[in-house]
Amino acid sequence: MSTINSQDDEDTFKILIATDIHLGYLEKDPVRGNDTFVTFNEILDHAQKNEVDFVLLGGDLFHENKPSRKTVHSCLESLRKYCMGDRPVQFEILSDQAVNFYYSKFPWVNYQDENLNISIPIFTIHGNHDDPTGADALCALDILSCAGLLNHFGRSNSVEKIDISPILLRKGRTKIALYGLGAIPDERLYRMFVNKQVTMLRPKEDEDSWFNLFVIHQNRSKHGATNYIPEQFLDDFIDLVVWGHEHECKIAPFQNERQRFYVSQPGSSVVTSLSPGEAVKKHIGLLHVKGKKMNMQKIALETVRTFHMEDIVLADHPDLFNPDNPRVTQAIQAFCMEKVELMLDNAERGRLGNPRQPEKPLIRLRVDYTGGFEPFSVHRFSQKYMDRVANPKDIIHFFRHRELKEKNDSDLNFGKLVSRPASEGMTLRVEDLVKQYFQTAEKKVQLSLLTERGMGEAVQEFVDKEEKDAIEELVKFQLEKTQRFLKERRTDAEEGKIDEEAMTRARAHRSEDAVLVAASSDEELMDTGMKGTGDSDDGLPATLSRGRGRARGRARGARGQNPTARGSSQRGRGSTSQESATSSRTYKPVSVPAKNMSIMDAFRSLKPQPSLNSSKSYSENIIDDDSDLEDISIVPSSRVNQRLSTTPSRSKIGSQSQTFRGVDFESDEDEFDPFKSTATSRRTK
């Protein structure tokens, strides 16, 4: 990382960098409810005072997938207060914005909109908390983007191949290629990197003169065999990676010795978990870029609530605590009170020079009571600090190391001792609980047509994303698919034969799915058991499978069927005549059976007619049974650096007069196939 002598000249980009703001976290808490909004205002205030060219956010602007009205209102207030004004924007966009923002009905950067006065543009990707979901694949960021308050980029709708097209920026003689990739389930993205299905497009002209900046929102630390993204997966031509999702602040750029690029991990701007990584001082970054040189200036956040944390191991103090002493519990409680008082004194001293810091700190004391000790009442202990601590109910956390007894009849020896604090234990996922339930359930309640993984992901959507129709849509989707299969097989309308064919099809699909999983994964992927977080099941409809980055083929197809969608705006971004003719095609929607209709009744109502025309109609509307999410080609695609031509758009008129070269949502071969991407790029290589 090189230093820049003149940081305010006409060739220097000034970029404010922050990630994981989590607006709305604990918004109903009487003490901590406004922490995220106050800190967000401080971040934007730093951007305004430093006169930055733009703000770059690394995901998780919102804590909830469906933020409350209070959260959205507070966010709009801040964006309007700090980001709108008459100060001119000093850089220009050179790339084709119809490609960069192809999913938006306003495919251009907000400061070039003649109806808006934007002084500080914001570019952001989505995180795993505010990712697109629901039938229309929308998120809270899309609402702000449609209103012209920020620029949402880095969306990827394909589960077969990801082409990351950069936003090309130029200020004076400095050129930046801004790459972004929103949150995708780590297991899925890991496999796509292994199979060479992720490609970063590069500018065609003077590729070595660009400063390549990549913002990503994934696990950086290893949480499992494939539940993270290794840095060596990223291309070595990148200059700086801004890594979101990890909350520990490591904002100083650290060089990867193998790939030679730098990685900056800004961390979160609010404490969302009482863990050691959150106790690190919170910062944002002011990045200066001139040519190929950069400099990162750390800016400490003053409005963040302080967090002090300490660990106690009772067994390390045999002189103070004896488990056989009947009054040892009172002694432990008195010792913990001394530790808490000491942390409160340290917090008060740290607050003396910063009046903007919240008065009540966050305190966490983890007590290891292994060795025969008993915990005292945490509730009674917390009553003493109700007016002095922001988290009185969470001050004390008891945990102990558990010894696993060896079973005499067992063939496996897992070791004598497994040391694992309760607070750092493995978190059960909804999908795993559903799968475990059906594996241990009686035979009469086992799933027949549906699969455990599909049902698990539907329940996960229902719980985490508040998609109330998730399970119903799953059942409808699988019922439709089974009906089409039976019609294609020309099964006689006898209940016994229909049930037999349906069960045979379900069993065949399950075994076929297992083979595909094994074939498309390496040894490390197989060791993890290919849990359902990374991939959607065949039983999961496309409208539900987005969740945490899942694909949404049906939703995209639905948007493509609108003849006025994308490109017919009054701003001159119309589609070409050929594209207009293509987009004018409409498809007959597949009828959805009634909720209470059995397979037998549904089959009778859709029994094929003997005419040839009817047969042809059925063949056009059948979803291929092999179009499962697991059917990702495992043939590695070449990692040749593809070239993306640059198209100047220095003025609003020039940008808006570009021919729309976005995405073709009308594809005959992908009709009604929710698991294949319908996004076919027409951009020039």
XYZ file of C-alpha atoms in Angstrom:
685
model
C 0.000 0.000 0.000
C 1.562 3.246 -1.155
C 1.124 6.662 0.353
C -0.373 9.557 -1.569
C 1.225 12.953 -1.173
C -1.520 15.161 -2.550
C -4.822 13.711 -1.392
C -7.171 16.438 -2.534
C -6.190 17.025 -6.150
C -8.369 16.447 -9.174
C -6.955 12.940 -9.796
C -7.649 11.494 -6.335
C -10.738 9.510 -5.390
C -11.940 9.915 -1.802
C -14.167 7.010 -0.761
C -15.781 6.457 2.625
C -15.968 2.738 3.425
C -18.252 1.074 5.982
C -20.048 -2.260 6.346
C -22.654 -3.993 8.517
C -24.507 -0.963 9.869
C -27.543 -3.112 10.841
C -30.124 -0.341 11.012
C -32.988 -1.302 13.301
C -31.073 -3.660 15.566
C -32.877 -3.785 18.968
C -34.978 -0.806 17.894
C -37.540 -1.577 20.619
C -34.956 -1.621 23.394
C -35.478 1.478 25.590
C -31.715 1.979 26.029
C -30.101 0.703 22.824
C -32.972 1.290 20.386
C -31.464 4.345 18.638
C -27.806 3.251 18.604
C -27.770 2.185 14.955
C -29.470 5.364 13.714
C -27.125 7.654 15.666
C -24.028 5.880 14.337
C -25.362 5.906 10.764
C -25.772 9.675 11.014
C -22.188 9.939 12.256
C -20.916 7.904 9.289
C -22.729 10.108 6.771
C -21.595 13.217 8.641
C -17.969 12.120 8.182
C -18.671 11.662 4.472
C -20.088 15.164 4.202
C -17.304 16.862 6.167
C -14.557 15.078 4.229
C -16.265 15.874 0.897
C -15.897 12.307 -0.332
C -16.636 11.356 -3.904
C -18.915 8.503 -2.841
C -19.731 6.138 0.019
C -19.153 2.393 -0.390
C -21.128 0.040 1.868
C -20.356 -3.672 2.166
C -23.811 -5.070 2.922
C -26.238 -5.458 5.850
C -27.399 -1.859 5.878
C -30.551 -3.196 7.570
C -30.661 -5.775 10.335
C -34.027 -7.240 9.350
C -34.998 -8.500 5.933
C -38.269 -6.580 6.273
C -37.331 -3.496 8.320
C -39.998 -1.667 10.284
C -41.490 1.640 9.221
C -39.490 3.385 11.934
C -36.238 1.946 10.583
C -37.013 2.814 6.959
C -38.167 6.303 7.941
C -34.997 7.002 9.955
C -32.841 5.752 7.073
C -34.640 7.994 4.576
C -34.186 10.978 6.893
C -30.436 10.413 7.107
C -29.951 9.848 3.377
C -31.928 12.931 2.455
C -30.134 15.083 5.041
C -26.554 14.147 4.160
C -26.558 12.834 0.579
C -28.697 15.395 -1.254
C -27.341 18.815 -2.170
C -25.884 21.061 -4.856
C -22.234 19.997 -4.561
C -21.275 18.597 -7.985
C -20.057 15.018 -8.333
C -16.518 15.046 -9.723
C -16.274 11.577 -11.291
C -17.947 9.992 -14.305
C -19.264 6.537 -15.194
C -17.653 4.854 -18.216
C -19.314 1.424 -18.147
C -22.664 0.465 -19.608
C -25.033 1.182 -16.735
C -27.758 -0.914 -18.314
C -25.484 -3.864 -17.530
C -24.430 -2.691 -14.059
C -28.036 -2.080 -12.948
C -29.867 -4.462 -15.296
C -32.405 -5.515 -12.645
C -33.612 -1.951 -12.051
C -36.235 -0.072 -14.018
C -33.995 2.975 -13.668
C -30.677 1.526 -14.872
C -28.430 4.496 -14.244
C -26.568 5.953 -11.299
C -28.718 8.215 -9.137
C -26.629 11.400 -9.407
C -27.156 11.435 -13.183
C -30.927 11.589 -12.762
C -32.021 15.090 -13.797
C -34.859 14.984 -11.270
C -32.555 14.468 -8.284
C -29.892 16.562 -6.597
C -27.334 14.095 -5.258
C -24.113 15.410 -3.759
C -22.801 12.152 -2.206
C -23.658 8.972 -4.140
C -23.843 5.743 -2.156
C -22.938 2.394 -3.716
C -23.887 -0.721 -1.771
C -24.281 -4.450 -2.150
C -26.783 -6.470 -0.132
C -25.827 -8.671 2.797
C -27.331 -11.821 4.234
C -29.663 -9.797 6.485
C -31.190 -7.568 3.779
C -30.959 -9.851 0.752
C -33.657 -10.024 -1.964
C -36.477 -12.432 -1.130
C -40.160 -13.025 -1.781
C -41.985 -13.632 -5.025
C -40.559 -10.502 -6.678
C -36.964 -10.932 -5.456
C -36.947 -7.505 -3.830
C -35.187 -6.178 -0.756
C -35.232 -2.965 1.257
C -32.261 -1.660 -0.762
C -34.350 -1.849 -3.928
C -36.872 0.531 -2.370
C -34.123 3.052 -1.626
C -32.620 2.515 -5.079
C -35.972 3.086 -6.782
C -36.351 6.307 -4.795
C -32.939 7.437 -6.087
C -31.278 7.616 -2.657
C -28.579 4.993 -3.253
C -27.219 2.635 -5.921
C -27.714 -1.077 -5.302
C -25.298 -3.195 -7.329
C -23.673 -6.622 -7.203
C -26.828 -8.725 -7.611
C -26.483 -12.153 -9.179
C -29.579 -14.125 -10.122
C -27.938 -17.122 -11.765
C -27.070 -20.309 -9.906
C -25.160 -21.748 -12.857
C -22.662 -18.995 -13.602
C -21.772 -15.615 -12.125
C -20.271 -12.890 -14.308
C -19.235 -9.918 -12.175
C -19.309 -6.839 -14.370
C -17.557 -3.776 -12.872
C -18.799 -0.219 -12.599
C -16.079 1.788 -14.325
C -15.356 5.166 -12.706
C -12.962 7.907 -13.756
C -11.798 11.057 -12.017
C -9.088 12.949 -13.820
C -6.436 10.402 -14.699
C -7.495 7.871 -12.047
C -9.729 5.009 -13.102
C -11.449 2.567 -10.741
C -13.134 -0.711 -11.677
C -15.665 -1.285 -8.879
C -16.706 -4.933 -8.516
C -19.443 -6.106 -6.157
C -21.004 -9.413 -5.184
C -23.962 -9.494 -2.806
C -24.369 -12.200 -0.193
C -24.780 -15.762 -1.510
C -24.911 -18.936 0.640
C -21.282 -19.771 1.309
C -21.530 -23.458 0.404
C -23.033 -22.633 -2.985
C -20.526 -19.901 -3.796
C -17.673 -22.125 -2.625
C -18.714 -24.848 -5.066
C -19.138 -22.341 -7.893
C -15.587 -21.097 -7.338
C -14.313 -24.687 -7.316
C -16.140 -25.417 -10.573
C -14.807 -22.237 -12.240
C -18.289 -20.746 -12.546
C -17.390 -17.275 -11.228
C -15.819 -14.857 -13.668
C -14.758 -11.266 -13.101
C -14.965 -9.279 -16.337
C -12.168 -6.797 -17.024
C -12.134 -3.590 -19.081
C -10.969 -4.140 -22.629
C -8.952 -0.939 -22.907
C -5.795 -0.464 -20.796
C -6.649 -3.169 -18.291
C -3.475 -2.584 -16.263
C -4.270 1.101 -15.703
C -7.383 0.403 -13.604
C -7.481 0.258 -9.820
C -9.574 -2.854 -9.163
C -11.748 -2.601 -6.041
C -13.892 -5.571 -5.003
C -16.559 -5.531 -2.247
C -17.896 -8.867 -0.984
C -20.173 -10.045 1.848
C -19.295 -13.624 2.850
C -17.698 -15.599 5.664
C -13.975 -14.882 5.702
C -13.063 -17.027 8.693
C -13.519 -20.763 8.335
C -16.767 -21.967 9.912
C -16.758 -25.359 8.198
C -15.276 -27.265 5.294
C -17.080 -25.101 2.711
C -18.885 -22.530 4.847
C -16.519 -19.710 3.939
C -14.724 -18.207 0.943
C -10.918 -18.598 0.919
C -9.071 -15.509 -0.235
C -7.129 -17.528 -2.811
C -10.379 -18.072 -4.718
C -10.373 -14.405 -5.747
C -8.533 -13.185 -8.842
C -5.025 -11.901 -8.373
C -5.522 -8.802 -10.537
C -7.614 -7.225 -7.738
C -5.898 -4.414 -5.844
C -8.139 -4.097 -2.774
C -10.910 -6.281 -1.328
C -13.440 -4.716 1.074
C -14.750 -7.651 3.075
C -18.155 -7.362 4.724
C -20.094 -9.715 7.006
C -17.259 -10.172 9.528
C -17.947 -7.882 12.501
C -14.460 -7.650 13.977
C -12.810 -4.420 12.862
C -9.609 -5.077 10.884
C -9.844 -2.087 8.612
C -6.093 -1.617 8.054
C -5.392 -3.258 4.651
C -3.565 -6.549 5.047
C -1.765 -8.061 2.081
C -2.458 -11.613 0.988
C 0.993 -13.030 0.333
C -0.236 -15.496 -2.261
C -2.589 -13.358 -4.314
C -0.743 -10.089 -3.621
C -3.914 -8.037 -3.155
C -4.885 -6.187 0.033
C -7.907 -7.027 2.199
C -9.702 -4.489 4.396
C -12.298 -5.725 6.896
C -14.103 -2.652 8.285
C -16.297 -4.657 10.665
C -19.696 -3.637 11.992
C -20.568 -0.195 13.304
C -22.772 -1.573 16.106
C -22.365 -4.396 18.619
C -24.851 -7.110 17.639
C -23.371 -9.993 19.655
C -21.524 -10.070 22.971
C -18.465 -11.835 21.554
C -14.724 -11.004 21.684
C -14.619 -9.768 18.079
C -17.223 -7.075 18.834
C -15.140 -5.677 21.709
C -12.576 -4.249 19.254
C -12.777 -0.486 18.715
C -15.107 0.371 15.811
C -13.761 2.316 12.806
C -14.722 3.342 9.300
C -12.222 4.044 6.523
C -11.450 6.999 4.276
C -9.812 5.522 1.194
C -7.707 7.702 -1.118
C -6.937 6.315 -4.579
C -4.669 8.012 -7.102
C -3.622 6.008 -10.121
C -2.660 2.587 -8.760
C -1.732 3.932 -5.320
C -3.991 3.929 -2.281
C -4.055 5.051 1.317
C -6.549 4.007 4.006
C -7.223 6.480 6.816
C -8.910 5.044 9.916
C -11.706 7.104 11.474
C -12.826 6.065 14.953
C -16.573 6.126 15.557
C -17.429 8.204 18.617
C -21.115 7.361 19.024
C -20.682 3.583 19.331
C -21.618 2.182 22.732
C -18.501 0.813 24.455
C -18.272 -2.907 25.092
C -16.054 -4.444 27.782
C -15.587 -8.186 28.092
C -13.652 -10.484 30.433
C -13.378 -14.214 31.163
C -13.098 -15.975 34.534
C -12.107 -19.616 35.100
C -13.083 -20.583 38.659
C -10.812 -23.628 38.661
C -7.808 -21.298 38.255
C -8.457 -19.850 41.744
C -8.303 -22.825 44.136
C -7.236 -20.533 46.941
C -10.468 -18.522 46.637
C -13.057 -21.113 45.644
C -13.539 -24.598 47.037
C -16.474 -26.543 45.572
C -16.977 -28.335 48.889
C -17.478 -25.076 50.771
C -21.238 -24.524 51.365
C -20.781 -20.752 50.923
C -18.728 -20.949 47.717
C -21.625 -19.594 45.606
C -21.733 -16.365 47.626
C -17.962 -16.032 47.234
C -18.226 -16.449 43.474
C -20.961 -13.822 43.284
C -18.894 -11.319 45.289
C -15.889 -11.971 43.033
C -18.002 -11.370 39.913
C -19.321 -8.116 41.353
C -15.757 -6.875 41.828
C -14.945 -7.689 38.202
C -18.060 -5.918 36.917
C -17.306 -2.831 39.010
C -13.776 -2.765 37.616
C -15.085 -2.906 34.029
C -17.586 -0.121 34.776
C -14.746 2.069 36.104
C -12.733 1.461 32.937
C -15.749 2.344 30.796
C -16.300 5.587 32.705
C -12.664 6.638 32.290
C -12.820 5.925 28.563
C -15.922 8.074 28.222
C -14.401 11.182 29.849
C -12.911 12.537 26.624
C -15.885 11.673 24.427
C -19.203 13.262 25.379
C -20.922 11.771 22.280
C -20.492 8.237 23.584
C -23.589 6.657 25.172
C -23.567 6.743 28.945
C -24.358 3.112 29.733
C -21.752 0.613 28.475
C -22.151 -3.014 27.452
C -20.611 -5.414 29.992
C -19.998 -9.128 29.541
C -18.414 -11.460 32.123
C -18.031 -15.070 31.008
C -17.619 -17.491 33.915
C -16.284 -21.017 33.419
C -17.628 -23.013 36.358
C -16.126 -26.389 35.390
C -14.987 -28.417 38.387
C -18.074 -28.974 40.485
C -19.156 -25.358 40.977
C -22.759 -24.199 40.787
C -23.932 -20.949 39.101
C -25.764 -18.303 41.072
C -28.952 -16.497 40.050
C -28.153 -14.296 37.063
C -31.523 -12.539 37.274
C -30.968 -11.465 40.862
C -27.418 -10.375 40.054
C -28.605 -8.220 37.126
C -31.029 -6.257 39.317
C -28.083 -4.420 40.893
C -27.016 -2.902 37.547
C -30.313 -1.952 35.916
C -29.428 1.770 35.897
C -25.723 1.450 35.119
C -25.445 -1.092 32.285
C -27.121 -1.186 28.865
C -27.478 -4.997 28.963
C -28.255 -5.919 32.592
C -29.847 -9.256 31.677
C -26.775 -10.418 29.744
C -23.949 -9.380 32.064
C -23.090 -12.842 33.369
C -22.733 -15.855 31.115
C -21.973 -19.242 32.719
C -20.450 -22.052 30.708
C -18.406 -25.144 31.390
C -16.327 -27.694 29.538
C -18.227 -30.907 29.086
C -16.607 -34.314 29.266
C -17.905 -36.909 26.864
C -18.025 -40.335 28.504
C -16.728 -43.193 26.420
C -19.277 -45.875 25.632
C -18.038 -49.417 26.204
C -20.123 -50.851 23.359
C -19.161 -48.153 20.890
C -16.751 -48.831 18.074
C -15.749 -45.183 17.821
C -13.635 -43.250 20.293
C -14.299 -39.520 20.051
C -11.729 -38.591 22.683
C -11.974 -38.096 26.376
C -12.505 -34.363 26.532
C -14.132 -31.875 24.204
C -13.686 -28.281 25.339
C -16.428 -26.049 23.998
C -17.986 -23.007 25.664
C -21.757 -22.989 25.467
C -21.729 -19.506 23.936
C -19.558 -20.688 21.073
C -21.435 -23.914 20.360
C -22.760 -24.879 16.971
C -25.964 -23.087 16.108
C -28.755 -25.335 14.875
C -30.356 -24.228 11.638
C -34.046 -24.495 10.886
C -33.317 -26.755 7.915
C -31.359 -29.145 10.132
C -34.154 -29.310 12.702
C -36.732 -30.144 10.024
C -34.481 -32.804 8.526
C -33.801 -34.305 11.950
C -37.525 -34.377 12.718
C -38.457 -36.319 9.590
C -35.534 -38.703 9.960
C -36.675 -39.692 13.452
C -40.438 -39.506 12.825
C -42.729 -42.483 12.437
C -43.222 -43.970 9.012
C -46.798 -42.715 8.660
C -45.664 -39.067 8.885
C -42.664 -39.391 6.589
C -42.565 -37.236 3.470
C -43.397 -38.931 0.175
C -43.549 -36.347 -2.636
C -41.705 -33.591 -0.813
C -38.112 -33.812 0.342
C -36.695 -32.992 3.740
C -34.377 -30.345 2.351
C -37.088 -28.601 0.366
C -39.378 -28.529 3.375
C -36.499 -27.347 5.563
C -35.744 -24.409 3.315
C -39.421 -23.484 3.098
C -39.669 -23.465 6.902
C -36.473 -21.424 7.056
C -38.005 -18.851 4.695
C -41.137 -18.807 6.873
C -39.139 -18.246 10.077
C -36.198 -16.059 9.067
C -37.677 -14.064 6.176
C -41.308 -13.964 7.354
C -42.518 -15.379 4.036
C -45.987 -16.506 5.165
C -46.762 -18.355 1.934
C -43.478 -20.270 1.759
C -44.777 -23.721 2.728
C -47.947 -23.343 0.684
C -45.957 -22.343 -2.395
C -43.658 -25.332 -1.893
C -46.585 -27.759 -1.844
C -48.210 -26.113 -4.879
C -44.991 -26.186 -6.840
C -44.236 -29.837 -6.141
C -47.844 -30.822 -6.845
C -47.738 -29.072 -10.228
C -44.491 -30.792 -11.089
C -45.839 -34.218 -10.171
C -48.965 -33.612 -12.244
C -46.910 -32.719 -15.286
C -44.793 -35.821 -14.813
C -47.889 -38.012 -14.691
C -49.365 -36.356 -17.775
C -46.137 -36.867 -19.661
C -46.144 -40.562 -18.738
C -49.826 -40.855 -19.885
C -50.737 -42.679 -16.696
C -54.263 -44.062 -16.600
C -56.627 -42.199 -14.296
C -56.685 -44.922 -11.671
C -55.764 -43.922 -8.167
C -53.520 -46.928 -7.558
C -51.490 -46.400 -10.735
C -51.214 -42.662 -10.139
C -49.954 -43.145 -6.599
C -47.486 -45.800 -7.754
C -46.129 -43.592 -10.554
C -45.884 -40.578 -8.255
C -43.999 -42.512 -5.585
C -41.683 -44.041 -8.197
C -40.940 -40.590 -9.567
C -40.259 -39.196 -6.086
C -37.902 -42.054 -5.188
C -36.082 -41.758 -8.499
C -35.642 -38.045 -8.026
C -34.260 -38.523 -4.512
C -31.635 -41.037 -5.659
C -30.849 -38.901 -8.713
C -30.424 -35.851 -6.489
C -27.996 -37.732 -4.265
C -25.913 -38.816 -7.267
C -25.776 -35.242 -8.577
C -24.627 -33.966 -5.215
C -21.832 -36.519 -5.092
C -20.783 -35.858 -8.691
C -20.666 -32.084 -8.383
C -18.644 -31.951 -5.175
C -15.058 -32.668 -4.290
C -13.934 -34.572 -1.206
C -14.203 -31.546 1.013
C -17.747 -30.876 -0.165
C -18.722 -34.490 0.438
C -17.386 -34.400 4.000
C -19.863 -31.699 4.889
C -22.853 -33.768 3.845
C -23.966 -30.982 1.457
C -26.415 -29.425 3.921
C -29.335 -27.507 2.518
C -28.108 -23.985 3.191
C -26.059 -23.878 0.046
C -28.512 -25.254 -2.441
C -32.213 -25.186 -3.029
C -34.066 -28.446 -3.407
C -36.096 -29.538 -6.363
C -39.092 -29.443 -4.089
C -38.545 -25.761 -3.326
C -40.257 -23.361 -5.722
C -38.261 -20.550 -7.253
C -40.313 -17.918 -5.489
C -39.041 -19.205 -2.173
C -35.553 -20.242 -2.997
C -33.983 -16.801 -2.887
C -33.754 -16.514 0.894
C -30.101 -15.944 1.483
C -28.983 -15.488 -2.053
C -30.953 -18.324 -3.614
C -31.962 -18.088 -7.246
C -35.390 -17.044 -8.385
C -36.017 -18.239 -11.896
C -39.807 -17.915 -11.892
C -39.732 -14.404 -10.522
C -37.324 -13.286 -13.191
C -39.378 -14.940 -15.863
C -42.472 -13.178 -14.587
C -40.771 -9.836 -14.800
C -39.620 -10.644 -18.307
C -43.148 -11.317 -19.458
C -44.139 -7.741 -18.926
C -43.842 -6.119 -22.331
C -43.283 -2.717 -20.759
C -40.702 -3.834 -18.232
C -37.212 -2.421 -18.507
C -36.292 -0.332 -21.383
C -39.570 1.312 -22.256
C -39.067 4.248 -19.918
C -39.639 7.758 -21.153
C -35.999 8.632 -20.654
C -34.800 7.200 -23.924
C -33.660 3.855 -22.532
C -35.965 1.889 -24.796
C -35.171 -1.570 -26.034
C -34.307 -2.235 -29.655
C -36.953 -3.326 -32.084
C -35.735 -6.899 -31.956
C -35.879 -6.952 -28.183
C -39.295 -5.356 -28.242
C -40.555 -8.097 -30.487
C -39.059 -10.692 -28.197
C -40.456 -9.147 -25.055
C -43.917 -8.952 -26.599
C -44.257 -12.719 -26.420
C -46.386 -13.918 -23.561
C -46.796 -17.375 -22.143
C -49.876 -19.057 -20.818
C -49.429 -19.472 -17.056
C -49.683 -22.953 -15.626
C -52.914 -23.412 -13.720
C -52.494 -23.766 -9.975
C -54.587 -26.521 -8.375
C -56.876 -25.741 -5.487
C -55.479 -26.008 -1.992
C -57.557 -29.041 -0.989
C -57.400 -30.826 -4.341
C -55.860 -34.288 -4.166
C -53.410 -35.611 -6.715
C -56.146 -37.817 -8.129
C -58.578 -34.915 -8.591
C -55.934 -32.627 -10.014
C -54.882 -35.285 -12.478
C -58.448 -35.827 -13.633
C -58.983 -32.097 -14.134
C -55.858 -31.862 -16.272
C -56.182 -35.162 -18.142
C -54.711 -34.703 -21.639
C -56.939 -34.758 -24.713
C -56.127 -37.156 -27.551
C -55.557 -34.377 -30.101
C -52.042 -33.644 -31.341
C -52.341 -29.929 -30.630
C -53.087 -30.635 -27.031
C -50.113 -32.927 -26.807
C -47.859 -30.247 -28.216
C -49.196 -27.726 -25.750
C -48.336 -30.022 -22.865
C -44.811 -30.587 -24.077
C -44.233 -26.846 -24.191
C -45.419 -26.287 -20.644
C -43.700 -29.172 -18.904
C -40.900 -28.349 -16.527
C -37.981 -30.637 -17.131
C -37.578 -32.912 -14.109
C -33.837 -32.696 -14.496
C -33.857 -28.928 -14.041
C -32.892 -29.181 -10.404
C -30.729 -26.714 -8.576
C -28.149 -29.425 -8.179
C -27.859 -29.749 -11.966
C -24.984 -27.334 -12.138
C -22.482 -28.237 -14.791
C -19.296 -29.473 -13.175
C -17.196 -28.935 -16.279
C -14.752 -26.179 -15.279
C -15.074 -23.159 -17.473
C -11.885 -21.453 -18.490
C -10.784 -18.558 -16.304
C -9.708 -16.487 -19.242
C -10.004 -12.834 -18.447
C -12.988 -11.694 -20.460
C -12.967 -8.172 -21.671
C -15.712 -5.666 -21.200
C -15.743 -2.683 -23.504
C -16.168 0.707 -21.907
C -18.910 3.051 -23.018
C -18.493 6.683 -21.991
C -21.444 8.305 -20.268
C -20.160 11.647 -19.089
C -23.470 13.426 -19.078
C -27.014 12.560 -18.112
C -28.224 12.761 -21.684
C -25.451 10.564 -23.002
C -26.060 7.978 -20.315
C -29.760 7.876 -20.935
C -29.504 7.619 -24.702
C -27.600 4.342 -24.572
C -29.272 1.378 -26.184
C -30.499 -1.009 -23.530
C -28.269 -4.046 -23.585
C -29.401 -5.622 -20.381
C -30.975 -9.021 -19.934
C -33.228 -11.125 -22.116
C -35.907 -12.457 -19.792
C -37.768 -14.254 -22.583
C -36.127 -17.560 -23.409
C -38.051 -20.492 -24.827
C -35.698 -23.106 -23.496
C -35.931 -21.716 -19.978
C -39.696 -21.303 -19.898
C -41.165 -22.376 -16.558
C -37.790 -23.662 -15.410
C -37.226 -21.916 -12.080
C -33.762 -23.287 -11.514
C -32.020 -22.103 -14.644
C -30.874 -18.570 -15.156
C -32.802 -16.593 -17.747
C -30.320 -13.768 -17.566
C -28.427 -13.840 -20.853
C -26.011 -10.984 -21.166
C -25.760 -9.237 -24.514
C -22.790 -7.114 -23.617
C -19.810 -7.006 -25.969
C -16.857 -9.069 -24.841
